[in-house]
XYZ file of C-alpha atoms in Angstrom:
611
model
C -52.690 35.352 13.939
C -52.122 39.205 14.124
C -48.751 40.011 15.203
C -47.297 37.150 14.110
C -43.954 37.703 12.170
C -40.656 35.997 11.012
C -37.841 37.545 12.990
C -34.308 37.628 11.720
C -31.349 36.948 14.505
C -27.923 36.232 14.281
C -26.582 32.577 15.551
C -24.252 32.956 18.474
C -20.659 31.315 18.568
C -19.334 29.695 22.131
C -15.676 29.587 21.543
C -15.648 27.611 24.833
C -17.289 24.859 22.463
C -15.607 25.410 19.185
C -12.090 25.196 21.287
C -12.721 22.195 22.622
C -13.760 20.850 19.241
C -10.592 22.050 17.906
C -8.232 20.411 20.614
C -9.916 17.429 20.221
C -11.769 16.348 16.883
C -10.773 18.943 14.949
C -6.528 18.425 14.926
C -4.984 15.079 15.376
C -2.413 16.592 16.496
C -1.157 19.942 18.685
C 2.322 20.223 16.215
C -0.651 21.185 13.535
C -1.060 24.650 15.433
C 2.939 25.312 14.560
C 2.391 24.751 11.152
C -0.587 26.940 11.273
C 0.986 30.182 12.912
C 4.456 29.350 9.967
C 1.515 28.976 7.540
C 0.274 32.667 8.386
C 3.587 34.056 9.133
C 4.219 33.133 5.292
C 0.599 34.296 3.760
C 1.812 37.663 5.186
C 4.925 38.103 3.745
C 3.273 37.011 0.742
C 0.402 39.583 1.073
C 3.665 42.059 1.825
C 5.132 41.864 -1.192
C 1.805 41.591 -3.166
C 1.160 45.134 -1.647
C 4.269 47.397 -0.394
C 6.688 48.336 -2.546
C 9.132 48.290 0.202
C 9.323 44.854 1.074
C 12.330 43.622 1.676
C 13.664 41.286 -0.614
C 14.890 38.727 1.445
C 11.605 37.681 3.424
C 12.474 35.441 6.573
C 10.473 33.581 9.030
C 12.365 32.544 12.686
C 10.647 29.742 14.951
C 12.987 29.715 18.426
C 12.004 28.156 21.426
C 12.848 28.424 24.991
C 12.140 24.984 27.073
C 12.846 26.334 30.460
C 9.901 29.203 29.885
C 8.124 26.891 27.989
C 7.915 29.367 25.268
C 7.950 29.621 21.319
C 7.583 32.705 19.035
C 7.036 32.808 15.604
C 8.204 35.628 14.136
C 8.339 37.370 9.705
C 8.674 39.800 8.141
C 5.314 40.187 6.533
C 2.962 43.060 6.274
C 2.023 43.322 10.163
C -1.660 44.277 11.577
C -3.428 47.550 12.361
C -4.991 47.730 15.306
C -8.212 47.263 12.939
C -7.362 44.352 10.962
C -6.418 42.742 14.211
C -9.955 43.196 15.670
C -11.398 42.165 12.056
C -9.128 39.222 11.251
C -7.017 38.070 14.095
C -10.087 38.216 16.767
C -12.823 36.927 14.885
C -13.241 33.179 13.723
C -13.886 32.203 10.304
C -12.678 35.385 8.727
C -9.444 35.418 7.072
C -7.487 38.929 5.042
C -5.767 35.612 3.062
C -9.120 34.215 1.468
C -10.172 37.759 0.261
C -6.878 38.170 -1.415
C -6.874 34.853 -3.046
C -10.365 35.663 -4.176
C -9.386 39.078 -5.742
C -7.217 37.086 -7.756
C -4.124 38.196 -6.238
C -1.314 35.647 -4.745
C -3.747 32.612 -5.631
C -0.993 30.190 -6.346
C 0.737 31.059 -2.917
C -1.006 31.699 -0.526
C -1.957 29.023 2.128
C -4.881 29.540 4.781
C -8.184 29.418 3.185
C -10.655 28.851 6.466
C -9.700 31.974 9.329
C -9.082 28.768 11.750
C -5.434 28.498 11.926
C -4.727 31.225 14.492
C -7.109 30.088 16.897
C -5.421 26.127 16.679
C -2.588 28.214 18.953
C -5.033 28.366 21.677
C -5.063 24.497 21.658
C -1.176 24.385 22.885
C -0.766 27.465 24.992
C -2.210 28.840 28.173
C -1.678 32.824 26.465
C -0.788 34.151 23.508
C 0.692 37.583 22.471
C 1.067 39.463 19.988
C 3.444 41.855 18.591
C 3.039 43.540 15.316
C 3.655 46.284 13.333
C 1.863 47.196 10.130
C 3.697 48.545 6.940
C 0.573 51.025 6.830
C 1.936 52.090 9.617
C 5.396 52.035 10.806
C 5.710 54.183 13.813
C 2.840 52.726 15.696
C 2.639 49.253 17.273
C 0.233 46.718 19.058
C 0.187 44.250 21.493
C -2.590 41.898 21.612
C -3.032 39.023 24.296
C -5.521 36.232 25.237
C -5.581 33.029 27.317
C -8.422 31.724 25.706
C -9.085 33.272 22.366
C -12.564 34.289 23.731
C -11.554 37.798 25.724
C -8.565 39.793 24.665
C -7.105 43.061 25.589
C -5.174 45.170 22.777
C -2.877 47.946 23.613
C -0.356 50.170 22.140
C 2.852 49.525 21.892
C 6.054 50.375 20.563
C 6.739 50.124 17.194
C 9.078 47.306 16.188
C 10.389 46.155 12.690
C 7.504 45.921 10.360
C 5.911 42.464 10.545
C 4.389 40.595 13.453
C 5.699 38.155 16.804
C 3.540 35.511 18.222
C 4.593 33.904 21.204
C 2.921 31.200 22.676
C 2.970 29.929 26.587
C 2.620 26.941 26.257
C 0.652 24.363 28.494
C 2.691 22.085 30.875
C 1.800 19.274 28.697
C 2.880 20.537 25.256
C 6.281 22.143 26.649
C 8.255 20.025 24.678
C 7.117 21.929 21.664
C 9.701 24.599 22.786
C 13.174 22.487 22.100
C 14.346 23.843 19.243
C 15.833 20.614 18.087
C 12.356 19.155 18.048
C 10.710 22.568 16.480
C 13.848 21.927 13.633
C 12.708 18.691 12.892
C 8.963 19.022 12.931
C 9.104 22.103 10.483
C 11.993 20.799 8.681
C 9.221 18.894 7.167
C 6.058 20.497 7.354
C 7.866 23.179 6.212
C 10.204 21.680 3.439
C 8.478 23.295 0.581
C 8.169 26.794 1.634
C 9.530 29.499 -0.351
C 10.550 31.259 2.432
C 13.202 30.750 4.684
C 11.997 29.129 7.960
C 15.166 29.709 10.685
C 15.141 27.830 13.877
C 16.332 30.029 16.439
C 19.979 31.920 15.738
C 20.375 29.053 12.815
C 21.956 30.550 9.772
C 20.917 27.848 7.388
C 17.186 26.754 7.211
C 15.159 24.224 7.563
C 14.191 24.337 4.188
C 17.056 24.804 2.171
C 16.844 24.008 -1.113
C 13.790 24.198 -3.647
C 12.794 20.121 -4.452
C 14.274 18.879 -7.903
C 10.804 19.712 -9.758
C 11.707 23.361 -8.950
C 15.042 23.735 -9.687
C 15.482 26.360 -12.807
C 18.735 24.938 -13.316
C 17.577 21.381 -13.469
C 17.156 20.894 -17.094
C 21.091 22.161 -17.400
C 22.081 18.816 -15.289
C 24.143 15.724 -16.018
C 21.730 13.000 -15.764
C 23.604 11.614 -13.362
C 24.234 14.350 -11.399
C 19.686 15.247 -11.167
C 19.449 11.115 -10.231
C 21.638 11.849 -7.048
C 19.436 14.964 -6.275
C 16.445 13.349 -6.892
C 17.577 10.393 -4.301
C 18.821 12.812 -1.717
C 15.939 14.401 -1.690
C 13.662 11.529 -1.802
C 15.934 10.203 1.476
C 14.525 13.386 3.049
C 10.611 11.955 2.858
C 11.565 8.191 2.985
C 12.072 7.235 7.257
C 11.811 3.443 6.475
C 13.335 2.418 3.576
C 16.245 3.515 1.005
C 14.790 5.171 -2.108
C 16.308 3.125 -4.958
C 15.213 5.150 -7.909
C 13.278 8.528 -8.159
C 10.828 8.778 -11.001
C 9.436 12.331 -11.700
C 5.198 13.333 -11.464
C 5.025 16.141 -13.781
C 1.177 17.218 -14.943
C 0.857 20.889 -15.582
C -3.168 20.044 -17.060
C -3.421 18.780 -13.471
C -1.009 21.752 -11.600
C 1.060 18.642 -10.232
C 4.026 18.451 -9.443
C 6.630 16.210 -7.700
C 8.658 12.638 -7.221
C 7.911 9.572 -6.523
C 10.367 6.433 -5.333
C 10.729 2.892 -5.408
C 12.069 1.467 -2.052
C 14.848 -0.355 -1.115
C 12.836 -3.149 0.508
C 11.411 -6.681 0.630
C 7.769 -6.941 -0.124
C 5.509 -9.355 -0.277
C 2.341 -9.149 -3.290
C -0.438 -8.059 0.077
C 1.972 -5.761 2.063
C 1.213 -2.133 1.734
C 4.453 0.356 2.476
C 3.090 3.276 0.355
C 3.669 6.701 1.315
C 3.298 9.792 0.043
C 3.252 13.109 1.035
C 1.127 15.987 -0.223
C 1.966 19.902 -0.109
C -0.493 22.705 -1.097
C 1.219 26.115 -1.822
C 3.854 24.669 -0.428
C 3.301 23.529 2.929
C 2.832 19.687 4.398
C -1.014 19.136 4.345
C -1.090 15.387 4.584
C 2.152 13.122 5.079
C 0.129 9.519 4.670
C -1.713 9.958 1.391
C -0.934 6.357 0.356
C -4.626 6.552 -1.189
C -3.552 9.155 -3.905
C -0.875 5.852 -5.011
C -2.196 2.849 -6.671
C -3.468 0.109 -4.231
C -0.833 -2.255 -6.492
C 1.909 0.376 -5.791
C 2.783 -1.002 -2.364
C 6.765 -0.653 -2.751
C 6.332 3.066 -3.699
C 6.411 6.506 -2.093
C 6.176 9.899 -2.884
C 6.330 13.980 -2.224
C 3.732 15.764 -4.696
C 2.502 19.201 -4.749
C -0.458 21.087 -5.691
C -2.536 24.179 -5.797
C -5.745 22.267 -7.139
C -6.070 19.733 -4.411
C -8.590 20.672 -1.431
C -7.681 20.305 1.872
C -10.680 19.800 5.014
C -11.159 22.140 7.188
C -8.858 20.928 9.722
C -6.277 20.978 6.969
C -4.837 17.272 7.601
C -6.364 15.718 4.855
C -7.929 16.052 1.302
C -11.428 16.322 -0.150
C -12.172 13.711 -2.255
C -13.105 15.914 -5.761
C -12.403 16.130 -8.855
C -8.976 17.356 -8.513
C -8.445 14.435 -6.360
C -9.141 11.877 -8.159
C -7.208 13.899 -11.302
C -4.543 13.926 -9.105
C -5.062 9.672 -8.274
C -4.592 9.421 -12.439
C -1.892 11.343 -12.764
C 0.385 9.379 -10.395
C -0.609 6.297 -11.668
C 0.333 7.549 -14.787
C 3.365 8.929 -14.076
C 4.575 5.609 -11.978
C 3.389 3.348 -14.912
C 5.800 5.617 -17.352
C 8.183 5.988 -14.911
C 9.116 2.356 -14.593
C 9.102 1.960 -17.972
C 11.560 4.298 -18.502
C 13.458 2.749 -15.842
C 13.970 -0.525 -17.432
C 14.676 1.364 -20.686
C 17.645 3.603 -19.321
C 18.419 2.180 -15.696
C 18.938 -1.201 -15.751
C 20.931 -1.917 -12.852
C 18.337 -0.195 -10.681
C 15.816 -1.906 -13.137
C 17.134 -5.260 -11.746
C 17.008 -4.328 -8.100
C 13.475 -3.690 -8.387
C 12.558 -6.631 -10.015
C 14.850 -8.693 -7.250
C 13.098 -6.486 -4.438
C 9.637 -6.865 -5.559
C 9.065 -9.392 -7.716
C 5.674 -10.641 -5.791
C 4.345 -6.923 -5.537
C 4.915 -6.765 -9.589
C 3.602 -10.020 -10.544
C 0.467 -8.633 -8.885
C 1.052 -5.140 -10.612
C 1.468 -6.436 -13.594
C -2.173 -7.981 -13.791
C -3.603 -4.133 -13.000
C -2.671 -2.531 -16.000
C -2.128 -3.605 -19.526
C 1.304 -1.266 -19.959
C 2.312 -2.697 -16.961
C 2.022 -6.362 -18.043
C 3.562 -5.984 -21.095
C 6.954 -4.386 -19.201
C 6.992 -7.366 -16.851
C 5.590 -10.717 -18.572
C 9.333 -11.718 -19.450
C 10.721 -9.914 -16.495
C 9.017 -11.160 -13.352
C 9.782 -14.551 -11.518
C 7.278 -17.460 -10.910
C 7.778 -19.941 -7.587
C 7.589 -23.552 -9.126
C 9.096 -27.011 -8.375
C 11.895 -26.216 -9.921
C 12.442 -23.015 -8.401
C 11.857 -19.270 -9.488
C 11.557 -19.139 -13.182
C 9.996 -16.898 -15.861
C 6.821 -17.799 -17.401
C 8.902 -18.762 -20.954
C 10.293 -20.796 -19.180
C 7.373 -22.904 -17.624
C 6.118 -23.679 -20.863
C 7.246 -26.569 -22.501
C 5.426 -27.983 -25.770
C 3.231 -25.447 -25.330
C 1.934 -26.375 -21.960
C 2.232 -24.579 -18.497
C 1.426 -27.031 -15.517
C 0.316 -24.815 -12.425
C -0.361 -26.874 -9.143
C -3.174 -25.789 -6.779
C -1.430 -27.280 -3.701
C 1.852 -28.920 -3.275
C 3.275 -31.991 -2.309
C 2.288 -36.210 -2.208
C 1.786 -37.382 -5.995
C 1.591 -34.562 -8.099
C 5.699 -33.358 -7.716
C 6.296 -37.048 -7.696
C 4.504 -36.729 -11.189
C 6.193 -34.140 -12.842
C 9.092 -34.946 -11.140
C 8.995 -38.061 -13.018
C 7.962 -35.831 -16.339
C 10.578 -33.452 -15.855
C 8.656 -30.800 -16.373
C 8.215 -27.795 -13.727
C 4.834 -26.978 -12.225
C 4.035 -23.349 -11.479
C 2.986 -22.617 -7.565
C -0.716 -21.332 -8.273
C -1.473 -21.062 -4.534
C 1.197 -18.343 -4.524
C 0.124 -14.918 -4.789
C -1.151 -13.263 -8.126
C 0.516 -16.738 -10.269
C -2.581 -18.343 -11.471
C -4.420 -15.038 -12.877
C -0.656 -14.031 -14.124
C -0.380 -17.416 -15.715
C -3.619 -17.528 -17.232
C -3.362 -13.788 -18.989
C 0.362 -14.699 -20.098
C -1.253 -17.798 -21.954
C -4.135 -15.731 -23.419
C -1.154 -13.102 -24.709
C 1.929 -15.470 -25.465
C -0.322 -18.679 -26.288
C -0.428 -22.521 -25.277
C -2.328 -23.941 -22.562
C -2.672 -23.820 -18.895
C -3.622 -26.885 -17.183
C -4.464 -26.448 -13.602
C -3.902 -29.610 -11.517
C -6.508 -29.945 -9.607
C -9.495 -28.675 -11.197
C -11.554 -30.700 -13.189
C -10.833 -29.161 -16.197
C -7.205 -29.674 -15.733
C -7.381 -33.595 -14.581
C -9.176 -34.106 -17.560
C -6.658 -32.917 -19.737
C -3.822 -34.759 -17.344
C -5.759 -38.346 -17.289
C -7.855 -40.018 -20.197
C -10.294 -41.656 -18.431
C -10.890 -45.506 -19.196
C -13.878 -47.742 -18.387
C -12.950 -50.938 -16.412
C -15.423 -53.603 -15.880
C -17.421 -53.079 -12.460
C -16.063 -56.253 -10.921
C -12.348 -55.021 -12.102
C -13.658 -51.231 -10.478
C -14.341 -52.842 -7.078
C -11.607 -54.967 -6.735
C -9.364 -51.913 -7.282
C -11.305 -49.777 -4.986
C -10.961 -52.516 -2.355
C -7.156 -53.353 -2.862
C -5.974 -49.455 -3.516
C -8.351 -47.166 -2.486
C -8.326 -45.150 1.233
C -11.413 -43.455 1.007
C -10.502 -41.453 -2.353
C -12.731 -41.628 -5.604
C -11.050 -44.145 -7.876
C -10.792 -43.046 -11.309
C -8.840 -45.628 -13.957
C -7.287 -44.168 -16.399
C -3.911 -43.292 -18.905
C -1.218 -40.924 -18.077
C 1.940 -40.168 -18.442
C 4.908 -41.254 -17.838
C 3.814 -45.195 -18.127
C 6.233 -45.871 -15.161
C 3.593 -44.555 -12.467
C 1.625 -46.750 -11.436
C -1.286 -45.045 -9.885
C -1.966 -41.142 -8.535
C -3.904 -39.450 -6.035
C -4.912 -36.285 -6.432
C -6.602 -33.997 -3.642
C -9.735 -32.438 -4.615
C -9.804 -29.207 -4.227
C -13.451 -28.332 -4.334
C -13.988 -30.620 -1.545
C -11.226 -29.243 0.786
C -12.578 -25.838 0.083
C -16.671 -27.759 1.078
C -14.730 -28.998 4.340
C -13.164 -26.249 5.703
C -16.016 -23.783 4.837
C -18.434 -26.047 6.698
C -16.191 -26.564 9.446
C -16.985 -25.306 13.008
C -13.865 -23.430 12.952
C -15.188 -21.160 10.330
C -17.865 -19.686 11.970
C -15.258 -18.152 14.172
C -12.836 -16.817 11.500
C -15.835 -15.226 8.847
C -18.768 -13.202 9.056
C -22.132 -15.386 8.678
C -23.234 -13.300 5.578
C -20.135 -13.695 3.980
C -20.293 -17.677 5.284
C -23.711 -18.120 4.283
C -23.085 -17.040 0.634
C -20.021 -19.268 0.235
C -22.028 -22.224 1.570
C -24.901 -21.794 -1.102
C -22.350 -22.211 -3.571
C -20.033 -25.319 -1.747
C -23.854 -27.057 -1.245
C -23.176 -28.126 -4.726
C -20.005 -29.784 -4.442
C -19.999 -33.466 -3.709
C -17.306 -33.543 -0.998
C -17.683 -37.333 -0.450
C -13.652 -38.066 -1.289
C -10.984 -35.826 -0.317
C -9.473 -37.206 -3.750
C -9.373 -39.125 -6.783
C -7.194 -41.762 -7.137
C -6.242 -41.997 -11.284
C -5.033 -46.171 -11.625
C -2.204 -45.953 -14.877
C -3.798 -48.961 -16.716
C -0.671 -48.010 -19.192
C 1.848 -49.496 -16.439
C 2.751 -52.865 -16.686
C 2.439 -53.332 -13.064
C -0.886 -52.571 -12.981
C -1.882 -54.680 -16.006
C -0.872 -57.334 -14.445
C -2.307 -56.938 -11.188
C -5.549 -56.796 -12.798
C -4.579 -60.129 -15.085
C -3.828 -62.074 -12.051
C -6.722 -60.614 -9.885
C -9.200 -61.865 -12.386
C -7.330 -65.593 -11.845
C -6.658 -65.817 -8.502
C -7.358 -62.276 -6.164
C -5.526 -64.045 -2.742
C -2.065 -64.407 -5.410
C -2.843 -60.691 -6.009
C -3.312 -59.349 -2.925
C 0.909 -58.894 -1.637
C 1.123 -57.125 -4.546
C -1.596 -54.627 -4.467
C -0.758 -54.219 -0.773
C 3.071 -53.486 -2.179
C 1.058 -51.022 -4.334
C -1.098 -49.261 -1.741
C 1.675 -48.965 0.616
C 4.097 -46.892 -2.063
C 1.152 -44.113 -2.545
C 0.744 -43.900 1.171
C 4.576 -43.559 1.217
C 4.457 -41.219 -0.790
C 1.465 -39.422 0.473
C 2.472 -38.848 3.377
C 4.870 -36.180 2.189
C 1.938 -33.877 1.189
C 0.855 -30.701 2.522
C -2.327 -31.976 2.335
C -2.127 -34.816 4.942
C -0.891 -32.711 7.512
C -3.219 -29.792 6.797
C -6.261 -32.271 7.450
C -4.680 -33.584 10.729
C -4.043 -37.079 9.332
C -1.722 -38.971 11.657
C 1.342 -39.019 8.914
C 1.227 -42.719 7.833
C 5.162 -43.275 6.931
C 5.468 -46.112 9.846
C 2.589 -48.105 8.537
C 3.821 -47.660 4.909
C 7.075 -49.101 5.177
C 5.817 -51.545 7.477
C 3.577 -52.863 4.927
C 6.685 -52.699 1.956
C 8.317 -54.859 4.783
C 5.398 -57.467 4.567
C 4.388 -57.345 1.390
C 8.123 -58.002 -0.124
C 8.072 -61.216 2.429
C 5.121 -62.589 1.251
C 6.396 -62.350 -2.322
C 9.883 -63.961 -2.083
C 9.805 -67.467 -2.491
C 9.645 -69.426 1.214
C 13.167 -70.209 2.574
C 13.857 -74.039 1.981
């Protein structure tokens, strides 16, 4: 159609809109805009000394605070604004002087703010903000810039001041306690901790950040080892608000531009609990304090301070893209925790040993997650069993681990009776430990239980069906009666729970529709349709005891002369059974009273009558 033609505008911006987004998707949190206004306060003295020969050489940044004016100001020494590079940068979103520096190629490594968002976060926390600054372009004029809402400003002359730049924030009634300078000490303190420059809390003559971390230290390599263990630890202490850092092992990947430490804590864990934490700096200022996701998911006793110039932070500068770099980064500590622990054992071994008695479940898992890993730990870590905690050399004897599925009733009573110990597979991480430490060290695994293990426990015999019955009739209570030879000979007969069909009943259960999803219950009940769940257990008969031989001699003679002894028989496993974890799991009425009531009668009717 004539006249038609594209037309070129230019998208409009309401800062109404991107304020609110700010204050309340964009931040998590109002301390961020402190950090922000110390983050620019330091890209300017940086950009200072990058371009005036007359910077000083002893930069400094002061944060004081005033609670009964609800006021804070941020003030450095940096390079200050002309009145134009406040209307270009300072008034208008998005644009930054920092980003086209860093993109010239100048300052890359140290300066911060990359987006042109992080003076604009101050209008998130205070009602007005002014400005004072001073530019070392020009030292004999000054400006004073002010805003309530970041929108509408007015700029004015004003008297020159020392060159660099004030910002001092109103705050709102509901963020004045941003303006004790105890809290502002202890917020910065750590955002801060990293910073090259001196950040001063009010009149304070030391800083907040007074020393450089361990990694930076040019005097480092000149220390007693010793002496760089108790630094490392003192500063780890700084990072570490739940637990006491027991060692500090170093991260140190220049391919990667990473830097830092990392610590094992001073706490009880169990192999599912998760206490990682780790803290990330970029150019040197706190970008994200709960990284645990940069650790190893096994590394749940560990935490950590790293730094980099390579990792990417979001726009709202509290977390990390997930790149390349990050997951460089996600190597590299693994790395440097795996070697680190290693070294540990090596050179440390008293702290060695308090790691291994602190964790020991966390490792056992650990140690299945990496193949250095389980090599430093397969003699080191401690298995539950019957007889207590005990390395897996131990377990093994003539070449044979025993690992129980469950505990309890006739399987401790077993190898009680054997003498052997029997690992705790239903523990965390033990079975898959045990079965790798077999594959590496040799022997065999037999897993009670299972039907591959049973079968190598009991040799199955065949009995005559009328022999099978009688059995079934005079032993059995509902479980699968299996004759058979075992050891020791002095144990008459065995039940043992069957796992598969627990695992059929309580999947299949009412109850379970309430605890799992029905995809996830669906699925497992395809596979439990297979499993014949008639018997909660098998019941093995030791044809090799003498007891039972001749139960089944006199049966085939005379089954009423048999019968107080089979009932003297029946009554011992449900003596017995009624210690296991299994019977009162199920919500079997424990049968001890009935047991011993039937030893009672069953030793009665066996005595001779009294003459």
């Amino acid at each position: 159609m004539e006249g038609d033609y594209a037309q070129l505008r230019t998208a409009g911006v309401d800062l109404g809109g991107l304020m609110t987004v700010l204050g309340q998707h964009l931040y998590s949190t109002p301390l961020v805009a402190l950090r922000e206004l110390v983050q620019n306060a330091h890209d300017s003295i940086v950009r200072r000394r990058l371009e005036d020969a007359q910077a000083p050489a002893a930069p400094r940044i002061t944060v004081s605070g005033d609670l009964a004016a609800r006021t804070v100001r941020v003030t450095d020494t940096g390079t200050g604004l002309t009145d134009a590079e406040i209307h270009q940068y300072l008034a208008t979103v998005g644009v930054g002087y920092t980003r086209g520096l860093r993109q010239s190629g100048a300052g890359e490594d140290e300066l911060i703010g990359m987006f042109g968002l992080g003076f604009l976060s101050a209008f998130v926390i205070a009602e007005r903000v002014t400005v004072h600054t001073t530019s070392y372009q020009q030292p004999a004029r000054g400006w004073r810039y002010q805003s309530s809402n970041g929108e509408q400003y007015s700029l004015t002359p004003a008297p020159a001041r020392e060159v660099g730049t004030v910002v001092e924030l109103l705050l709102r009634p509901e963020h004045a306690r941003l303006a004790g300078e105890d809290y502002l000490a202890r917020v910065l303190g750590r955002y801060c901790a990293l910073l090259r420059v001196p950040i001063h809390i009010g009149g304070a003559a030391e800083p907040v950040n007074p020393e450089p971390p361990p990694w930076r230290d040019p005097d480092a390599g000149n220390e007693h080892p010793v002496q760089a263990r108790k630094r490392q630890l003192r500063f780890a202490s700084r990072f570490e608000s739940q637990f006491e850092p027991i060692c500090a092992l170093p991260v140190a990947a220049p391919e990667h531009d990473l830097r830092g430490l990392l610590w094992v804590q001073d706490g009880g864990t169990y192999g599912s609990s998760d206490n990682r934490n780790l803290s990330v700096f970029v150019r040197g200022m706190l970008l994200d304090d709960d990284a645990r996701e940069l650790l190893p998911s096994w590394a749940g006793f560990a935490g950590g301070v790293i730094e980099s110039s390579r990792l990417m932070p979001t726009a709202s500068r509290e977390d990390l893209q997930r790149n390349d770099a990050y997951r460089a980064a996600q190597h590299a500590i693994a790395e440097a925790l795996i070697t680190g622990l290693a070294s540990l054992a090596r050179e440390q071994p008293e702290a060695w040993r308090r790691i291994l008695a602190r964790h020991n479940e966390a490792l056992l898992g650990a140690a299945l997650c990496d193949a250095r890993l389980f090599e430093l730990l397969a003699a080191e870590v401690r298995i539950p069993s019957s007889h207590g905690e005990l390395r897996a050399g131990a377990l093994r004897r003539d070449g044979v681990i025993h690992v129980g599925l469950g505990g309890g009733g006739f399987e401790d009573m077993l190898f009680r009776m054997l003498g052997v110990p029997v690992a705790r597979g239903d523990r965390y991480a033990v079975l898959p430990f045990l079965r790798q430490w077999v594959q590496r060290h040799g022997g065999r695994l037999i897993e009670i239980g299972t039907e591959q293990g049973n079968r190598q426990l009991f040799t199955e015999q065949p009995l005559p069906a009328e022999d099978l019955e009688w059995l079934r009739q005079a032993l059995g209570d509902g479980e699968r009666l299996v004759p058979a030879r075992f050891a020791p000979a002095e144990l008459p007969l065995m039940a043992v729970p069957d796992r598969e069909a627990e695992l059929k009943r309580r999947l299949e259960s009412d109850e379970a529709d309430k605890r799992i999803s029905m995809t996830a219950l669906r699925l497992v009940r395809g596979f439990t349709a297979g499993i014949d769940g008639s018997a909660p257990a098998r019941l093995y008969v030791n044809l090799d005891n003498p007891a039972i031989a001749a139960l089944l001699e006199t049966a085939r003679r005379d089954p009423a002369a048999a019968a107080p002894a089979a009932r003297l028989l029946r009554a011992v496993k449900q003596l017995m059974d009624s210690h296991s974890e299994h019977s009162e799991a199920d919500g079997e009425e424990p049968r001890l009273n009935g047991a011993l009531a039937a030893i009672g009668e069953s030793t009665l009717r066996l005595l001779p009558p009294a003459s």
